[in-house]
PDB file of C-alpha atoms in Angstrom:
ATOM      1  CA  MET A   1     -20.512  -0.331   8.183  1.00  0.00           C
ATOM      2  CA  LEU A   2     -17.657  -1.364   6.753  1.00  0.00           C
ATOM      3  CA  GLU A   3     -16.812  -4.643   5.997  1.00  0.00           C
ATOM      4  CA  THR A   4     -14.548  -7.013   8.443  1.00  0.00           C
ATOM      5  CA  ARG A   5     -11.552  -6.799   6.443  1.00  0.00           C
ATOM      6  CA  ARG A   6      -8.281  -8.624   7.747  1.00  0.00           C
ATOM      7  CA  ASN A   7      -4.931  -8.028   7.525  1.00  0.00           C
ATOM      8  CA  VAL A   8      -1.950 -10.323   5.453  1.00  0.00           C
ATOM      9  CA  LEU A   9      -1.456 -12.050   8.630  1.00  0.00           C
ATOM     10  CA  GLY A  10      -5.113 -13.392   8.980  1.00  0.00           C
ATOM     11  CA  THR A  11      -6.282 -10.817  12.014  1.00  0.00           C
ATOM     12  CA  SER A  12      -7.804  -7.558  11.576  1.00  0.00           C
ATOM     13  CA  LEU A  13      -6.940  -4.727   9.337  1.00  0.00           C
ATOM     14  CA  GLU A  14      -5.347  -1.729  11.023  1.00  0.00           C
ATOM     15  CA  ALA A  15      -5.035   1.399   9.475  1.00  0.00           C
ATOM     16  CA  CYS A  16      -2.589   2.349   7.477  1.00  0.00           C
ATOM     17  CA  CYS A  17      -2.317   6.532   7.306  1.00  0.00           C
ATOM     18  CA  SER A  18      -4.803   9.347   8.058  1.00  0.00           C
ATOM     19  CA  ASP A  19      -2.393  12.084   6.768  1.00  0.00           C
ATOM     20  CA  PRO A  20      -2.823  12.233   4.254  1.00  0.00           C
ATOM     21  CA  VAL A  21      -6.232   9.497   3.354  1.00  0.00           C
ATOM     22  CA  THR A  22      -4.886   6.483   2.175  1.00  0.00           C
ATOM     23  CA  GLY A  23      -6.623   3.941   0.242  1.00  0.00           C
ATOM     24  CA  PHE A  24      -8.389   3.268  -2.606  1.00  0.00           C
ATOM     25  CA  TYR A  25     -11.929   4.668  -0.331  1.00  0.00           C
ATOM     26  CA  ARG A  26     -10.462   7.248   1.384  1.00  0.00           C
ATOM     27  CA  ASP A  27     -11.204   6.119   4.814  1.00  0.00           C
ATOM     28  CA  GLY A  28      -7.593   4.866   6.060  1.00  0.00           C
ATOM     29  CA  TYR A  29      -6.927   1.590   5.273  1.00  0.00           C
ATOM     30  CA  CYS A  30      -5.603  -0.845   2.121  1.00  0.00           C
ATOM     31  CA  ARG A  31      -8.332  -2.526   2.622  1.00  0.00           C
ATOM     32  CA  VAL A  32      -9.961  -4.264  -0.939  1.00  0.00           C
ATOM     33  CA  GLY A  33     -13.655  -4.162  -2.900  1.00  0.00           C
ATOM     34  CA  ALA A  34     -14.823  -5.425  -6.369  1.00  0.00           C
ATOM     35  CA  ASP A  35     -14.505  -2.149  -7.572  1.00  0.00           C
ATOM     36  CA  ASP A  36     -10.925  -2.135  -6.553  1.00  0.00           C
ATOM     37  CA  ALA A  37      -9.326  -3.577  -9.722  1.00  0.00           C
ATOM     38  CA  GLY A  38      -5.518  -2.149  -8.775  1.00  0.00           C
ATOM     39  CA  VAL A  39      -5.428  -4.273  -5.514  1.00  0.00           C
ATOM     40  CA  HIS A  40      -3.942  -1.145  -3.110  1.00  0.00           C
ATOM     41  CA  ALA A  41      -3.989  -3.652  -0.590  1.00  0.00           C
ATOM     42  CA  VAL A  42      -0.203  -2.797   0.066  1.00  0.00           C
ATOM     43  CA  CYS A  43       0.543  -0.376   2.909  1.00  0.00           C
ATOM     44  CA  ALA A  44       3.524   1.095   2.642  1.00  0.00           C
ATOM     45  CA  THR A  45       6.089   4.125   3.988  1.00  0.00           C
ATOM     46  CA  LEU A  46       7.527   5.939   0.863  1.00  0.00           C
ATOM     47  CA  THR A  47      10.939   6.666  -0.133  1.00  0.00           C
ATOM     48  CA  ASP A  48      11.675   9.001  -2.316  1.00  0.00           C
ATOM     49  CA  GLU A  49      13.741   6.233  -4.570  1.00  0.00           C
ATOM     50  CA  PHE A  50      10.153   4.106  -4.864  1.00  0.00           C
ATOM     51  CA  LEU A  51       8.435   7.606  -5.800  1.00  0.00           C
ATOM     52  CA  SER A  52      10.875   7.769  -8.642  1.00  0.00           C
ATOM     53  CA  PHE A  53      10.313   4.340  -9.479  1.00  0.00           C
ATOM     54  CA  SER A  54       6.652   4.771  -9.500  1.00  0.00           C
ATOM     55  CA  ALA A  55       6.999   8.188 -11.511  1.00  0.00           C
ATOM     56  CA  GLY A  56       9.118   6.217 -13.921  1.00  0.00           C
ATOM     57  CA  ARG A  57       6.160   3.568 -14.714  1.00  0.00           C
ATOM     58  CA  GLY A  58       3.908   5.988 -14.727  1.00  0.00           C
ATOM     59  CA  ASN A  59       2.584   6.819 -12.009  1.00  0.00           C
ATOM     60  CA  ASP A  60       4.227  10.293 -10.329  1.00  0.00           C
ATOM     61  CA  LEU A  61       2.747   9.476  -6.480  1.00  0.00           C
ATOM     62  CA  SER A  62       4.787  13.343  -6.092  1.00  0.00           C
ATOM     63  CA  THR A  63       2.474  15.422  -8.009  1.00  0.00           C
ATOM     64  CA  PRO A  64      -0.092  17.541  -6.260  1.00  0.00           C
ATOM     65  CA  ARG A  65      -3.853  17.052  -8.424  1.00  0.00           C
ATOM     66  CA  PRO A  66      -6.074  19.125  -6.302  1.00  0.00           C
ATOM     67  CA  ALA A  67      -8.774  18.765  -9.010  1.00  0.00           C
ATOM     68  CA  LEU A  68      -8.154  15.094  -7.552  1.00  0.00           C
ATOM     69  CA  GLY A  69      -8.744  16.315  -3.820  1.00  0.00           C
ATOM     70  CA  PHE A  70      -4.104  13.914  -3.807  1.00  0.00           C
ATOM     71  CA  PRO A  71      -2.412  16.044  -2.003  1.00  0.00           C
ATOM     72  CA  GLY A  72       0.855  14.819  -3.657  1.00  0.00           C
ATOM     73  CA  LEU A  73       3.268  12.508  -1.606  1.00  0.00           C
ATOM     74  CA  SER A  74       6.529  12.604  -0.253  1.00  0.00           C
ATOM     75  CA  ALA A  75       8.819  10.156   1.672  1.00  0.00           C
ATOM     76  CA  GLY A  76       8.312   8.975   4.801  1.00  0.00           C
ATOM     77  CA  GLU A  77       4.348   9.428   3.665  1.00  0.00           C
ATOM     78  CA  GLN A  78       2.560   5.376   4.412  1.00  0.00           C
ATOM     79  CA  TRP A  79       0.065   4.542   0.921  1.00  0.00           C
ATOM     80  CA  CYS A  80      -1.932   1.771  -0.464  1.00  0.00           C
ATOM     81  CA  LEU A  81       0.040   1.169  -2.950  1.00  0.00           C
ATOM     82  CA  CYS A  82      -1.265  -1.752  -5.381  1.00  0.00           C
ATOM     83  CA  ALA A  83       0.403  -4.899  -5.319  1.00  0.00           C
ATOM     84  CA  ALA A  84       1.503  -5.798  -8.714  1.00  0.00           C
ATOM     85  CA  ARG A  85       3.206  -2.011  -8.279  1.00  0.00           C
ATOM     86  CA  TRP A  86       5.029  -2.785  -5.085  1.00  0.00           C
ATOM     87  CA  LEU A  87       6.251  -6.403  -6.859  1.00  0.00           C
ATOM     88  CA  GLU A  88       7.284  -4.873  -9.484  1.00  0.00           C
ATOM     89  CA  ALA A  89       9.664  -3.133  -6.859  1.00  0.00           C
ATOM     90  CA  HIS A  90      10.347  -5.324  -5.206  1.00  0.00           C
ATOM     91  CA  GLU A  91      11.958  -7.403  -8.425  1.00  0.00           C
ATOM     92  CA  ALA A  92      13.409  -4.178  -9.363  1.00  0.00           C
ATOM     93  CA  GLY A  93      14.326  -3.775  -6.159  1.00  0.00           C
ATOM     94  CA  CYS A  94      13.389  -0.279  -4.440  1.00  0.00           C
ATOM     95  CA  ALA A  95      10.306  -2.062  -2.713  1.00  0.00           C
ATOM     96  CA  PRO A  96       9.835   0.687   0.125  1.00  0.00           C
ATOM     97  CA  ARG A  97       9.132  -1.062   3.917  1.00  0.00           C
ATOM     98  CA  VAL A  98       5.371  -2.428   4.843  1.00  0.00           C
ATOM     99  CA  ARG A  99       3.315  -2.792   7.512  1.00  0.00           C
ATOM    100  CA  LEU A 100       1.485  -5.740   7.601  1.00  0.00           C
ATOM    101  CA  LEU A 101      -0.985  -5.486  10.491  1.00  0.00           C
ATOM    102  CA  ALA A 102      -1.972  -2.201   7.944  1.00  0.00           C
ATOM    103  CA  SER A 103      -2.148  -4.947   4.468  1.00  0.00           C
ATOM    104  CA  ASP A 104      -5.138  -6.449   3.201  1.00  0.00           C
ATOM    105  CA  GLU A 105      -4.816  -9.775   2.762  1.00  0.00           C
ATOM    106  CA  ALA A 106      -6.462  -9.628  -0.712  1.00  0.00           C
ATOM    107  CA  ALA A 107      -2.287  -8.543  -1.911  1.00  0.00           C
ATOM    108  CA  LEU A 108      -1.711 -11.882  -1.102  1.00  0.00           C
ATOM    109  CA  GLU A 109      -3.457 -12.858  -4.391  1.00  0.00           C
ATOM    110  CA  VAL A 110      -0.365 -11.424  -5.613  1.00  0.00           C
ATOM    111  CA  VAL A 111       3.022 -11.960  -3.642  1.00  0.00           C
ATOM    112  CA  ALA A 112       3.740 -14.414  -1.170  1.00  0.00           C
ATOM    113  CA  LEU A 113       3.800 -12.892   2.163  1.00  0.00           C
ATOM    114  CA  GLU A 114       7.179 -14.732   2.714  1.00  0.00           C
ATOM    115  CA  THR A 115       7.855 -11.967   0.095  1.00  0.00           C
ATOM    116  CA  LEU A 116       6.381  -9.174   2.022  1.00  0.00           C
ATOM    117  CA  LYS A 117       7.845 -10.030   5.706  1.00  0.00           C
ATOM    118  CA  PRO A 118      11.317  -9.357   4.721  1.00  0.00           C
ATOM    119  CA  TYR A 119      10.103  -5.485   4.386  1.00  0.00           C
ATOM    120  CA  ALA A 120       7.650  -5.664   7.550  1.00  0.00           C
ATOM    121  CA  LEU A 121       8.039  -2.897   9.658  1.00  0.00           C
ATOM    122  CA  ASP A 122       6.011  -4.350  12.187  1.00  0.00           C
ATOM    123  CA  LEU A 123       7.109  -7.580  12.923  1.00  0.00           C
ATOM    124  CA  SER A 124       9.779  -8.634  15.547  1.00  0.00           C
TER     125      SER A 124
END
C-alpha cells in the first residue's frame, strides 16, 4: 500500500501522469521517499524551452532510452521534475507550468509555494 502523501497545498496528492508513466517510482505520482535524493516532486507540463534548458544542464529528457525504459519526452507532456531543476529553470526564466495538486509537499523544502503559484495550472 502506498504511503499517503500530501501536495504543496496540504491536500491529498493527485496523480501527475500515466502516459508516459512518471514519478521517481514510475507510478504516475510525484511522490518523494527517502530514496529519492533528487526530490522529483514538481508535476510540470513540459515546454520545448524547458526541455532545451534541461538538456543544456546535462539531463536530456527528449531522447528515448529504451534500455532504461525511458520513452523520451515532448512538449505538452507532464512529468515529475526535480524541484531544484525546476527552480533553476525559474531563475533562468524558462520554468514550465505546474500542477500544484500533483506536486509533492517535499518540493517546498526547495521551492517556496509563492514561487510556484504563478505557474499553477490548477488554481482558479
